[in-house]
């Protein structure tokens, strides 16, 4: 019975996220990939990430990552950059001129996250984060 409650909670949360339009202004997958690139940008100031790393972090199919990156390139949010070593490795980086546009979308997502934190409280928010990280670190992937 616990698995049924978990599935129902999962469906409910998925509906809440989808209906919240957490990524207004970008397609959902575009916003997810931009978030990976933005996180790298906040770490190193360059935001250069390999397609392989984006695929691993998002758990999207490589073909979906490539299509989405191509869409972000057409919109001017990212650009491909050359690898100094292995030419088979493809990197992308954020385009500075579009960072303000992305940050507007991102700030909307942050507002939604803050609303959820208000509902959950700090303790439950930390527990939720730990649970998601535990699932991620387990390497779980449906067969």
mmCIF file of C-alpha atoms in Angstrom:
data_model
loop_
_atom_site.group_PDB
_atom_site.id
_atom_site.type_symbol
_atom_site.label_atom_id
_atom_site.label_comp_id
_atom_site.label_asym_id
_atom_site.label_seq_id
_atom_site.Cartn_x
_atom_site.Cartn_y
_atom_site.Cartn_z
ATOM 1 C CA UNK A 1 0.000 0.000 0.000
ATOM 2 C CA UNK A 2 2.897 2.366 0.637
ATOM 3 C CA UNK A 3 3.926 2.119 -3.018
ATOM 4 C CA UNK A 4 0.425 3.263 -4.069
ATOM 5 C CA UNK A 5 0.659 6.291 -1.771
ATOM 6 C CA UNK A 6 4.117 7.066 -3.176
ATOM 7 C CA UNK A 7 2.850 6.809 -6.762
ATOM 8 C CA UNK A 8 -0.124 9.040 -5.985
ATOM 9 C CA UNK A 9 2.161 11.607 -4.327
ATOM 10 C CA UNK A 10 4.476 11.475 -7.348
ATOM 11 C CA UNK A 11 1.563 12.063 -9.739
ATOM 12 C CA UNK A 12 0.281 14.916 -7.588
ATOM 13 C CA UNK A 13 3.695 16.593 -7.385
ATOM 14 C CA UNK A 14 4.219 16.190 -11.144
ATOM 15 C CA UNK A 15 0.860 17.865 -11.762
ATOM 16 C CA UNK A 16 1.669 20.721 -9.397
ATOM 17 C CA UNK A 17 5.020 21.346 -11.085
ATOM 18 C CA UNK A 18 3.567 21.119 -14.592
ATOM 19 C CA UNK A 19 0.636 23.385 -13.777
ATOM 20 C CA UNK A 20 2.849 25.911 -11.972
ATOM 21 C CA UNK A 21 4.597 26.668 -15.260
ATOM 22 C CA UNK A 22 7.860 26.696 -13.343
ATOM 23 C CA UNK A 23 9.674 27.557 -16.574
ATOM 24 C CA UNK A 24 7.659 30.411 -18.079
ATOM 25 C CA UNK A 25 9.389 31.839 -21.131
ATOM 26 C CA UNK A 26 11.324 28.679 -22.014
ATOM 27 C CA UNK A 27 10.303 25.162 -22.858
ATOM 28 C CA UNK A 28 10.626 22.861 -19.836
ATOM 29 C CA UNK A 29 13.661 20.950 -21.176
ATOM 30 C CA UNK A 30 15.329 24.208 -22.241
ATOM 31 C CA UNK A 31 14.977 25.570 -18.716
ATOM 32 C CA UNK A 32 16.335 22.352 -17.200
ATOM 33 C CA UNK A 33 19.424 22.438 -19.422
ATOM 34 C CA UNK A 34 19.895 26.165 -18.861
ATOM 35 C CA UNK A 35 19.771 25.513 -15.130
ATOM 36 C CA UNK A 36 22.673 23.042 -15.447
ATOM 37 C CA UNK A 37 24.660 25.592 -17.452
ATOM 38 C CA UNK A 38 23.725 28.428 -15.068
ATOM 39 C CA UNK A 39 24.821 26.395 -12.038
ATOM 40 C CA UNK A 40 28.196 25.871 -13.700
ATOM 41 C CA UNK A 41 28.319 29.588 -14.541
ATOM 42 C CA UNK A 42 27.786 30.502 -10.882
ATOM 43 C CA UNK A 43 30.625 28.132 -9.962
ATOM 44 C CA UNK A 44 33.253 29.208 -12.487
ATOM 45 C CA UNK A 45 32.026 32.346 -14.269
ATOM 46 C CA UNK A 46 32.157 30.664 -17.681
ATOM 47 C CA UNK A 47 29.290 28.170 -17.690
ATOM 48 C CA UNK A 48 31.001 25.705 -20.022
ATOM 49 C CA UNK A 49 29.458 22.227 -19.809
ATOM 50 C CA UNK A 50 29.844 19.123 -21.972
ATOM 51 C CA UNK A 51 26.827 17.531 -23.603
ATOM 52 C CA UNK A 52 27.792 14.329 -21.797
ATOM 53 C CA UNK A 53 27.613 16.088 -18.425
ATOM 54 C CA UNK A 54 24.248 17.677 -19.251
ATOM 55 C CA UNK A 55 22.930 14.243 -20.227
ATOM 56 C CA UNK A 56 24.179 12.743 -16.955
ATOM 57 C CA UNK A 57 22.836 15.549 -14.748
ATOM 58 C CA UNK A 58 19.406 15.762 -16.385
ATOM 59 C CA UNK A 59 19.044 12.053 -17.164
ATOM 60 C CA UNK A 60 17.600 13.039 -20.526
ATOM 61 C CA UNK A 61 18.308 10.995 -23.613
ATOM 62 C CA UNK A 62 21.325 12.300 -25.521
ATOM 63 C CA UNK A 63 19.164 12.887 -28.606
ATOM 64 C CA UNK A 64 16.757 15.025 -26.545
ATOM 65 C CA UNK A 65 19.663 16.975 -25.043
ATOM 66 C CA UNK A 66 21.068 17.603 -28.527
ATOM 67 C CA UNK A 67 17.693 18.779 -29.888
ATOM 68 C CA UNK A 68 17.147 21.025 -26.891
ATOM 69 C CA UNK A 69 20.664 22.475 -27.059
ATOM 70 C CA UNK A 70 20.122 23.179 -30.771
ATOM 71 C CA UNK A 71 16.924 25.022 -29.851
ATOM 72 C CA UNK A 72 18.788 27.052 -27.207
ATOM 73 C CA UNK A 73 21.485 27.869 -29.778
ATOM 74 C CA UNK A 74 18.839 29.111 -32.243
ATOM 75 C CA UNK A 75 17.343 31.279 -29.490
ATOM 76 C CA UNK A 76 20.791 32.647 -28.678
ATOM 77 C CA UNK A 77 21.009 31.365 -25.082
ATOM 78 C CA UNK A 78 24.007 29.071 -25.593
ATOM 79 C CA UNK A 79 26.754 28.462 -28.093
ATOM 80 C CA UNK A 80 28.942 25.500 -28.892
ATOM 81 C CA UNK A 81 32.612 25.798 -28.045
ATOM 82 C CA UNK A 82 35.606 23.767 -29.092
ATOM 83 C CA UNK A 83 37.338 21.272 -26.874
ATOM 84 C CA UNK A 84 41.048 21.919 -26.513
ATOM 85 C CA UNK A 85 41.653 18.178 -26.284
ATOM 86 C CA UNK A 86 39.290 15.532 -27.575
ATOM 87 C CA UNK A 87 37.418 16.880 -30.615
ATOM 88 C CA UNK A 88 34.652 14.305 -30.043
ATOM 89 C CA UNK A 89 33.606 16.043 -26.829
ATOM 90 C CA UNK A 90 31.089 18.819 -27.438
ATOM 91 C CA UNK A 91 30.820 21.718 -25.007
ATOM 92 C CA UNK A 92 28.270 24.481 -24.744
ATOM 93 C CA UNK A 93 28.376 27.702 -22.790
ATOM 94 C CA UNK A 94 25.937 30.416 -21.890
ATOM 95 C CA UNK A 95 25.792 33.573 -23.976
ATOM 96 C CA UNK A 96 26.276 36.588 -21.710
ATOM 97 C CA UNK A 97 23.867 38.793 -23.684
ATOM 98 C CA UNK A 98 20.996 36.377 -22.974
ATOM 99 C CA UNK A 99 21.772 35.841 -19.286
ATOM 100 C CA UNK A 100 19.320 38.557 -18.173
ATOM 101 C CA UNK A 101 16.528 36.895 -20.162
ATOM 102 C CA UNK A 102 17.277 33.532 -18.549
ATOM 103 C CA UNK A 103 17.500 35.091 -15.084
ATOM 104 C CA UNK A 104 13.959 36.475 -15.498
ATOM 105 C CA UNK A 105 12.702 32.936 -16.146
ATOM 106 C CA UNK A 106 14.875 31.622 -13.327
ATOM 107 C CA UNK A 107 13.597 34.221 -10.851
ATOM 108 C CA UNK A 108 10.058 32.992 -11.508
ATOM 109 C CA UNK A 109 11.179 29.463 -10.663
ATOM 110 C CA UNK A 110 12.876 30.744 -7.498
ATOM 111 C CA UNK A 111 9.630 32.456 -6.444
ATOM 112 C CA UNK A 112 7.782 29.159 -6.819
ATOM 113 C CA UNK A 113 10.498 27.394 -4.794
ATOM 114 C CA UNK A 114 10.187 30.031 -2.060
ATOM 115 C CA UNK A 115 6.424 29.499 -1.950
ATOM 116 C CA UNK A 116 6.958 25.771 -1.509
ATOM 117 C CA UNK A 117 9.521 26.429 1.252
ATOM 118 C CA UNK A 118 6.903 28.562 3.026
ATOM 119 C CA UNK A 119 4.429 25.682 2.853
ATOM 120 C CA UNK A 120 6.904 22.975 3.915
ATOM 121 C CA UNK A 121 9.031 24.916 6.358
ATOM 122 C CA UNK A 122 12.814 24.679 6.597
ATOM 123 C CA UNK A 123 12.952 21.231 8.202
ATOM 124 C CA UNK A 124 10.695 19.485 5.658
ATOM 125 C CA UNK A 125 12.407 21.339 2.806
ATOM 126 C CA UNK A 126 15.795 20.015 3.950
ATOM 127 C CA UNK A 127 14.296 16.525 4.280
ATOM 128 C CA UNK A 128 12.850 16.744 0.750
ATOM 129 C CA UNK A 129 16.232 17.824 -0.642
ATOM 130 C CA UNK A 130 17.998 14.966 1.191
ATOM 131 C CA UNK A 131 15.482 12.451 -0.172
ATOM 132 C CA UNK A 132 15.886 13.638 -3.766
ATOM 133 C CA UNK A 133 19.693 13.625 -3.419
ATOM 134 C CA UNK A 134 19.560 10.098 -1.975
ATOM 135 C CA UNK A 135 17.543 8.870 -4.959
ATOM 136 C CA UNK A 136 19.935 10.632 -7.351
ATOM 137 C CA UNK A 137 23.062 9.221 -5.677
ATOM 138 C CA UNK A 138 21.616 5.712 -5.788
ATOM 139 C CA UNK A 139 21.858 5.890 -9.571
ATOM 140 C CA UNK A 140 18.272 4.672 -9.803
ATOM 141 C CA UNK A 141 16.922 4.496 -13.313
ATOM 142 C CA UNK A 142 13.741 2.672 -14.325
ATOM 143 C CA UNK A 143 14.459 -0.433 -16.369
#
